[in-house]
Amino acid sequence: QVQLVESGGGLVQAGGSLRLSCAASGRTLASYAMGWFRQAPGKERDFVAAISWSGDVTYYADSVKHRFTISRDNAKNTVSLQMNSLKPEDTAVYYCAAQSRYYGGLYNSNQYDYWGQGTQVTVSS
């Protein structure tokens, strides 16, 4: 069993930065691909970024590429999302997720097995 806890959300001005962290307990994440998703009120949960189990391959939604960076530290059992040049449209609850087995991709929420509780990110204009 894996438990995921996100932290680092908050209120930030447009153009600012935040760093989200996801800490895992239970089983190690060393062999799990990891993803970040976000969901705004009334919207579906959208893919943000993902990182392979080895940490050497990353994927980003077009809306965040060149602004967000996903990374992992398997020794610390953590995954992070560095968010720079934040825009009001980035406002959402951000969730980290773990994929224990490959289900055909990393871009859909139903391809992940474990989820954190989410952390709120609010970007003011």
Tab-separated table of N, CA and C in Angstrom:
chain	number	residue	atom	x	y	z
A	1	GLN	N	0.843	-1.183	0.000
A	1	GLN	CA	0.000	0.000	0.000
A	1	GLN	C	0.884	1.240	0.000
A	2	VAL	N	0.431	2.279	-0.698
A	2	VAL	CA	1.155	3.530	-0.791
A	2	VAL	C	0.237	4.658	-0.351
A	3	GLN	N	0.751	5.516	0.503
A	3	GLN	CA	0.039	6.723	0.895
A	3	GLN	C	0.816	7.933	0.387
A	4	LEU	N	0.118	8.864	-0.251
A	4	LEU	CA	0.734	10.045	-0.828
A	4	LEU	C	0.158	11.290	-0.172
A	5	VAL	N	1.021	12.234	0.176
A	5	VAL	CA	0.602	13.479	0.795
A	5	VAL	C	1.263	14.640	0.077
A	6	GLU	N	0.451	15.525	-0.524
A	6	GLU	CA	0.963	16.709	-1.191
A	6	GLU	C	1.096	17.857	-0.207
A	7	SER	N	2.023	18.753	-0.499
A	7	SER	CA	2.192	19.959	0.287
A	7	SER	C	2.810	21.032	-0.596
A	8	GLY	N	2.775	22.270	-0.129
A	8	GLY	CA	3.418	23.359	-0.832
A	8	GLY	C	2.484	24.290	-1.576
A	9	GLY	N	1.197	23.979	-1.593
A	9	GLY	CA	0.250	24.854	-2.254
A	9	GLY	C	0.040	26.137	-1.483
A	10	GLY	N	-0.614	27.085	-2.125
A	10	GLY	CA	-0.881	28.352	-1.485
A	10	GLY	C	-1.316	29.397	-2.482
A	11	LEU	N	-1.294	30.638	-2.040
A	11	LEU	CA	-1.679	31.784	-2.855
A	11	LEU	C	-0.430	32.486	-3.356
A	12	VAL	N	-0.396	32.756	-4.648
A	12	VAL	CA	0.766	33.404	-5.245
A	12	VAL	C	0.304	34.365	-6.335
A	13	GLN	N	1.065	35.424	-6.536
A	13	GLN	CA	0.777	36.376	-7.593
A	13	GLN	C	1.160	35.801	-8.950
A	14	ALA	N	0.458	36.228	-9.984
A	14	ALA	CA	0.819	35.824	-11.336
A	14	ALA	C	2.283	36.162	-11.601
A	15	GLY	N	2.975	35.228	-12.224
A	15	GLY	CA	4.394	35.388	-12.474
A	15	GLY	C	5.276	34.816	-11.387
A	16	GLY	N	4.680	34.455	-10.269
A	16	GLY	CA	5.433	33.904	-9.163
A	16	GLY	C	5.668	32.415	-9.302
A	17	SER	N	6.226	31.835	-8.252
A	17	SER	CA	6.595	30.427	-8.271
A	17	SER	C	6.132	29.719	-7.009
A	18	LEU	N	5.883	28.436	-7.149
A	18	LEU	CA	5.601	27.549	-6.038
A	18	LEU	C	6.262	26.214	-6.316
A	19	ARG	N	6.606	25.520	-5.252
A	19	ARG	CA	7.147	24.179	-5.382
A	19	ARG	C	6.267	23.234	-4.580
A	20	LEU	N	5.644	22.299	-5.268
A	20	LEU	CA	4.816	21.299	-4.631
A	20	LEU	C	5.637	20.052	-4.356
A	21	SER	N	5.354	19.426	-3.242
A	21	SER	CA	6.035	18.190	-2.888
A	21	SER	C	5.008	17.108	-2.613
A	22	CYS	N	5.381	15.888	-2.892
A	22	CYS	CA	4.549	14.726	-2.635
A	22	CYS	C	5.400	13.717	-1.895
A	23	ALA	N	5.030	13.451	-0.663
A	23	ALA	CA	5.762	12.503	0.165
A	23	ALA	C	4.996	11.193	0.240
A	24	ALA	N	5.707	10.106	0.084
A	24	ALA	CA	5.102	8.786	0.101
A	24	ALA	C	5.495	8.026	1.349
A	25	SER	N	4.562	7.264	1.861
A	25	SER	CA	4.833	6.340	2.945
A	25	SER	C	4.352	4.960	2.538
A	26	GLY	N	4.793	3.969	3.260
A	26	GLY	CA	4.489	2.612	2.878
A	26	GLY	C	5.560	2.081	1.959
A	27	ARG	N	5.158	1.543	0.832
A	27	ARG	CA	6.105	1.002	-0.126
A	27	ARG	C	6.909	2.101	-0.796
A	28	THR	N	8.130	1.782	-1.137
A	28	THR	CA	8.974	2.738	-1.839
A	28	THR	C	8.417	3.032	-3.220
A	29	LEU	N	8.651	4.268	-3.696
A	29	LEU	CA	8.209	4.678	-5.023
A	29	LEU	C	9.250	4.425	-6.091
A	30	ALA	N	10.321	3.759	-5.745
A	30	ALA	CA	11.448	3.614	-6.662
A	30	ALA	C	11.052	2.988	-7.991
A	31	SER	N	10.079	2.099	-7.991
A	31	SER	CA	9.673	1.423	-9.220
A	31	SER	C	8.338	1.923	-9.764
A	32	TYR	N	7.865	3.070	-9.282
A	32	TYR	CA	6.578	3.633	-9.690
A	32	TYR	C	6.782	4.854	-10.575
A	33	ALA	N	6.102	4.887	-11.712
A	33	ALA	CA	5.975	6.138	-12.429
A	33	ALA	C	5.070	7.070	-11.626
A	34	MET	N	5.339	8.369	-11.696
A	34	MET	CA	4.592	9.335	-10.900
A	34	MET	C	4.045	10.437	-11.790
A	35	GLY	N	2.896	10.959	-11.411
A	35	GLY	CA	2.286	12.033	-12.171
A	35	GLY	C	1.704	13.108	-11.282
A	36	TRP	N	1.543	14.283	-11.854
A	36	TRP	CA	0.818	15.383	-11.233
A	36	TRP	C	-0.378	15.729	-12.104
A	37	PHE	N	-1.521	15.889	-11.476
A	37	PHE	CA	-2.746	16.296	-12.134
A	37	PHE	C	-3.314	17.503	-11.408
A	38	ARG	N	-4.217	18.209	-12.070
A	38	ARG	CA	-4.863	19.332	-11.416
A	38	ARG	C	-6.330	19.386	-11.818
A	39	GLN	N	-7.133	19.947	-10.927
A	39	GLN	CA	-8.564	20.040	-11.158
A	39	GLN	C	-9.088	21.364	-10.626
A	40	ALA	N	-9.632	22.156	-11.515
A	40	ALA	CA	-10.268	23.407	-11.143
A	40	ALA	C	-11.750	23.154	-10.883
A	41	PRO	N	-12.413	24.023	-10.114
A	41	PRO	CA	-13.837	23.830	-9.828
A	41	PRO	C	-14.656	23.702	-11.107
A	42	GLY	N	-15.486	22.674	-11.165
A	42	GLY	CA	-16.329	22.451	-12.319
A	42	GLY	C	-15.619	21.879	-13.524
A	43	LYS	N	-14.345	21.567	-13.395
A	43	LYS	CA	-13.559	21.040	-14.510
A	43	LYS	C	-13.149	19.596	-14.234
A	44	GLU	N	-12.739	18.920	-15.274
A	44	GLU	CA	-12.236	17.567	-15.123
A	44	GLU	C	-10.796	17.608	-14.627
A	45	ARG	N	-10.332	16.487	-14.115
A	45	ARG	CA	-8.962	16.397	-13.643
A	45	ARG	C	-8.031	16.236	-14.838
A	46	ASP	N	-7.108	17.168	-14.999
A	46	ASP	CA	-6.252	17.222	-16.175
A	46	ASP	C	-4.809	16.852	-15.842
A	47	PHE	N	-4.176	16.230	-16.804
A	47	PHE	CA	-2.767	15.879	-16.692
A	47	PHE	C	-1.903	17.128	-16.665
A	48	VAL	N	-0.882	17.116	-15.821
A	48	VAL	CA	0.068	18.214	-15.738
A	48	VAL	C	1.469	17.754	-16.134
A	49	ALA	N	1.961	16.727	-15.459
A	49	ALA	CA	3.321	16.248	-15.707
A	49	ALA	C	3.464	14.831	-15.185
A	50	ALA	N	4.436	14.109	-15.716
A	50	ALA	CA	4.717	12.757	-15.256
A	50	ALA	C	6.204	12.493	-15.363
A	51	ILE	N	6.653	11.517	-14.599
A	51	ILE	CA	8.060	11.143	-14.601
A	51	ILE	C	8.158	9.632	-14.499
A	52	SER	N	9.074	9.054	-15.265
A	52	SER	CA	9.234	7.613	-15.284
A	52	SER	C	9.767	7.109	-13.953
A	53	TRP	N	9.673	5.809	-13.757
A	53	TRP	CA	10.136	5.231	-12.499
A	53	TRP	C	11.620	5.452	-12.287
A	54	SER	N	12.380	5.520	-13.373
A	54	SER	CA	13.816	5.742	-13.272
A	54	SER	C	14.165	7.214	-13.101
A	55	GLY	N	13.213	8.095	-13.391
A	55	GLY	CA	13.434	9.519	-13.262
A	55	GLY	C	14.126	10.169	-14.434
A	56	ASP	N	14.409	9.409	-15.490
A	56	ASP	CA	15.157	9.958	-16.608
A	56	ASP	C	14.283	10.394	-17.779
A	57	VAL	N	12.969	10.193	-17.692
A	57	VAL	CA	12.056	10.613	-18.748
A	57	VAL	C	10.911	11.380	-18.108
A	58	THR	N	10.623	12.554	-18.638
A	58	THR	CA	9.537	13.379	-18.122
A	58	THR	C	8.580	13.757	-19.239
A	59	TYR	N	7.339	14.064	-18.854
A	59	TYR	CA	6.287	14.433	-19.786
A	59	TYR	C	5.528	15.616	-19.208
A	60	TYR	N	5.097	16.521	-20.083
A	60	TYR	CA	4.395	17.712	-19.643
A	60	TYR	C	3.226	18.024	-20.550
A	61	ALA	N	2.171	18.533	-19.944
A	61	ALA	CA	1.089	19.094	-20.734
A	61	ALA	C	1.599	20.332	-21.464
A	62	ASP	N	1.058	20.575	-22.646
A	62	ASP	CA	1.490	21.731	-23.425
A	62	ASP	C	1.306	23.038	-22.656
A	63	SER	N	0.292	23.091	-21.816
A	63	SER	CA	-0.015	24.312	-21.095
A	63	SER	C	1.017	24.669	-20.034
A	64	VAL	N	1.843	23.708	-19.623
A	64	VAL	CA	2.800	23.965	-18.549
A	64	VAL	C	4.250	23.747	-18.958
A	65	LYS	N	4.490	23.184	-20.120
A	65	LYS	CA	5.872	22.917	-20.515
A	65	LYS	C	6.663	24.218	-20.583
A	66	HIS	N	7.910	24.139	-20.188
A	66	HIS	CA	8.837	25.266	-20.088
A	66	HIS	C	8.574	26.133	-18.863
A	67	ARG	N	7.510	25.847	-18.121
A	67	ARG	CA	7.231	26.574	-16.891
A	67	ARG	C	7.313	25.675	-15.661
A	68	PHE	N	6.870	24.433	-15.800
A	68	PHE	CA	6.854	23.483	-14.691
A	68	PHE	C	7.941	22.437	-14.889
A	69	THR	N	8.466	21.934	-13.784
A	69	THR	CA	9.456	20.873	-13.827
A	69	THR	C	9.119	19.820	-12.786
A	70	ILE	N	8.990	18.587	-13.229
A	70	ILE	CA	8.746	17.482	-12.313
A	70	ILE	C	10.066	16.785	-12.022
A	71	SER	N	10.246	16.369	-10.795
A	71	SER	CA	11.457	15.662	-10.414
A	71	SER	C	11.127	14.671	-9.310
A	72	ARG	N	12.027	13.746	-9.089
A	72	ARG	CA	11.814	12.777	-8.025
A	72	ARG	C	13.118	12.484	-7.325
A	73	ASP	N	12.998	12.103	-6.075
A	73	ASP	CA	14.131	11.692	-5.273
A	73	ASP	C	13.731	10.374	-4.640
A	74	ASN	N	14.120	9.291	-5.284
A	74	ASN	CA	13.702	7.980	-4.808
A	74	ASN	C	14.284	7.647	-3.442
A	75	ALA	N	15.464	8.175	-3.149
A	75	ALA	CA	16.067	7.933	-1.847
A	75	ALA	C	15.219	8.536	-0.731
A	76	LYS	N	14.574	9.670	-1.009
A	76	LYS	CA	13.719	10.328	-0.032
A	76	LYS	C	12.251	9.968	-0.204
A	77	ASN	N	11.939	9.199	-1.243
A	77	ASN	CA	10.568	8.788	-1.519
A	77	ASN	C	9.656	9.995	-1.730
A	78	THR	N	10.136	10.952	-2.520
A	78	THR	CA	9.377	12.160	-2.786
A	78	THR	C	9.366	12.485	-4.273
A	79	VAL	N	8.332	13.213	-4.675
A	79	VAL	CA	8.202	13.748	-6.019
A	79	VAL	C	7.841	15.214	-5.884
A	80	SER	N	8.428	16.050	-6.725
A	80	SER	CA	8.195	17.482	-6.637
A	80	SER	C	7.725	18.038	-7.968
A	81	LEU	N	7.055	19.175	-7.891
A	81	LEU	CA	6.647	19.921	-9.077
A	81	LEU	C	7.017	21.377	-8.853
A	82	GLN	N	8.052	21.825	-9.541
A	82	GLN	CA	8.454	23.222	-9.490
A	82	GLN	C	7.636	23.984	-10.513
A	83	MET	N	6.912	24.994	-10.071
A	83	MET	CA	6.024	25.758	-10.930
A	83	MET	C	6.506	27.198	-10.979
A	84	ASN	N	6.918	27.626	-12.148
A	84	ASN	CA	7.395	28.984	-12.357
A	84	ASN	C	6.473	29.721	-13.320
A	85	SER	N	6.581	31.034	-13.327
A	85	SER	CA	5.782	31.875	-14.223
A	85	SER	C	4.307	31.515	-14.143
A	86	LEU	N	3.802	31.412	-12.940
A	86	LEU	CA	2.428	30.969	-12.737
A	86	LEU	C	1.421	31.957	-13.307
A	87	LYS	N	0.340	31.404	-13.831
A	87	LYS	CA	-0.737	32.171	-14.428
A	87	LYS	C	-2.032	31.896	-13.677
A	88	PRO	N	-2.993	32.820	-13.721
A	88	PRO	CA	-4.280	32.562	-13.072
A	88	PRO	C	-4.936	31.261	-13.534
A	89	GLU	N	-4.736	30.877	-14.779
A	89	GLU	CA	-5.305	29.640	-15.292
A	89	GLU	C	-4.702	28.398	-14.657
A	90	ASP	N	-3.602	28.549	-13.923
A	90	ASP	CA	-3.009	27.431	-13.198
A	90	ASP	C	-3.723	27.151	-11.883
A	91	THR	N	-4.642	28.012	-11.496
A	91	THR	CA	-5.370	27.830	-10.247
A	91	THR	C	-6.151	26.525	-10.269
A	92	ALA	N	-5.908	25.678	-9.291
A	92	ALA	CA	-6.551	24.371	-9.228
A	92	ALA	C	-6.086	23.653	-7.971
A	93	VAL	N	-6.730	22.543	-7.692
A	93	VAL	CA	-6.213	21.608	-6.706
A	93	VAL	C	-5.267	20.666	-7.435
A	94	TYR	N	-4.069	20.528	-6.921
A	94	TYR	CA	-3.051	19.701	-7.552
A	94	TYR	C	-2.912	18.388	-6.795
A	95	TYR	N	-2.888	17.303	-7.544
A	95	TYR	CA	-2.802	15.967	-6.981
A	95	TYR	C	-1.571	15.247	-7.515
A	96	CYS	N	-0.893	14.529	-6.654
A	96	CYS	CA	0.134	13.617	-7.136
A	96	CYS	C	-0.441	12.215	-7.175
A	97	ALA	N	0.095	11.401	-8.055
A	97	ALA	CA	-0.412	10.059	-8.258
A	97	ALA	C	0.730	9.109	-8.590
A	98	ALA	N	0.548	7.857	-8.230
A	98	ALA	CA	1.548	6.831	-8.473
A	98	ALA	C	0.962	5.725	-9.332
A	99	GLN	N	1.769	5.232	-10.252
A	99	GLN	CA	1.383	4.143	-11.138
A	99	GLN	C	2.232	2.926	-10.794
A	100	SER	N	1.603	1.937	-10.197
A	100	SER	CA	2.340	0.742	-9.801
A	100	SER	C	2.580	-0.205	-10.962
A	101	ARG	N	1.707	-0.161	-11.949
A	101	ARG	CA	1.856	-0.952	-13.161
A	101	ARG	C	1.491	-0.110	-14.362
A	102	TYR	N	2.087	-0.428	-15.494
A	102	TYR	CA	1.828	0.336	-16.708
A	102	TYR	C	0.477	-0.049	-17.291
A	103	TYR	N	-0.375	0.970	-17.520
A	103	TYR	CA	-1.710	0.735	-18.052
A	103	TYR	C	-1.886	1.265	-19.466
A	104	GLY	N	-0.796	1.578	-20.124
A	104	GLY	CA	-0.851	2.039	-21.500
A	104	GLY	C	-0.482	3.491	-21.701
A	105	GLY	N	-0.233	4.220	-20.623
A	105	GLY	CA	0.127	5.621	-20.746
A	105	GLY	C	0.243	6.280	-19.399
A	106	LEU	N	0.539	7.576	-19.413
A	106	LEU	CA	0.701	8.344	-18.186
A	106	LEU	C	-0.123	9.619	-18.182
A	107	TYR	N	-0.998	9.798	-19.161
A	107	TYR	CA	-1.706	11.054	-19.339
A	107	TYR	C	-3.121	11.073	-18.791
A	108	ASN	N	-3.654	9.920	-18.411
A	108	ASN	CA	-5.024	9.832	-17.929
A	108	ASN	C	-5.050	9.454	-16.456
A	109	SER	N	-5.978	10.034	-15.726
A	109	SER	CA	-6.062	9.781	-14.301
A	109	SER	C	-6.360	8.322	-13.987
A	110	ASN	N	-7.074	7.637	-14.877
A	110	ASN	CA	-7.411	6.244	-14.614
A	110	ASN	C	-6.251	5.295	-14.866
A	111	GLN	N	-5.099	5.818	-15.212
A	111	GLN	CA	-3.905	5.017	-15.405
A	111	GLN	C	-3.013	5.005	-14.170
A	112	TYR	N	-3.503	5.544	-13.059
A	112	TYR	CA	-2.759	5.605	-11.806
A	112	TYR	C	-3.512	4.872	-10.705
A	113	ASP	N	-2.753	4.305	-9.786
A	113	ASP	CA	-3.306	3.474	-8.737
A	113	ASP	C	-3.525	4.197	-7.416
A	114	TYR	N	-2.643	5.125	-7.083
A	114	TYR	CA	-2.677	5.795	-5.792
A	114	TYR	C	-2.690	7.298	-5.972
A	115	TRP	N	-3.425	7.976	-5.090
A	115	TRP	CA	-3.597	9.425	-5.172
A	115	TRP	C	-3.436	10.081	-3.815
A	116	GLY	N	-2.878	11.278	-3.830
A	116	GLY	CA	-2.847	12.092	-2.638
A	116	GLY	C	-4.149	12.834	-2.453
A	117	GLN	N	-4.232	13.604	-1.376
A	117	GLN	CA	-5.463	14.319	-1.041
A	117	GLN	C	-5.616	15.628	-1.798
A	118	GLY	N	-4.548	16.101	-2.408
A	118	GLY	CA	-4.576	17.338	-3.158
A	118	GLY	C	-4.124	18.529	-2.338
A	119	THR	N	-3.567	19.519	-3.019
A	119	THR	CA	-3.178	20.770	-2.390
A	119	THR	C	-3.606	21.922	-3.289
A	120	GLN	N	-4.182	22.953	-2.685
A	120	GLN	CA	-4.747	24.062	-3.437
A	120	GLN	C	-3.663	25.030	-3.885
A	121	VAL	N	-3.692	25.379	-5.159
A	121	VAL	CA	-2.837	26.418	-5.714
A	121	VAL	C	-3.738	27.504	-6.282
A	122	THR	N	-3.569	28.720	-5.802
A	122	THR	CA	-4.349	29.851	-6.273
A	122	THR	C	-3.409	30.930	-6.780
A	123	VAL	N	-3.602	31.334	-8.020
A	123	VAL	CA	-2.757	32.345	-8.648
A	123	VAL	C	-3.619	33.567	-8.929
A	124	SER	N	-3.273	34.680	-8.326
A	124	SER	CA	-4.028	35.914	-8.505
A	124	SER	C	-3.435	36.728	-9.645
A	125	SER	N	-4.284	37.483	-10.323
A	125	SER	CA	-3.856	38.296	-11.444
A	125	SER	C	-3.309	39.628	-10.982
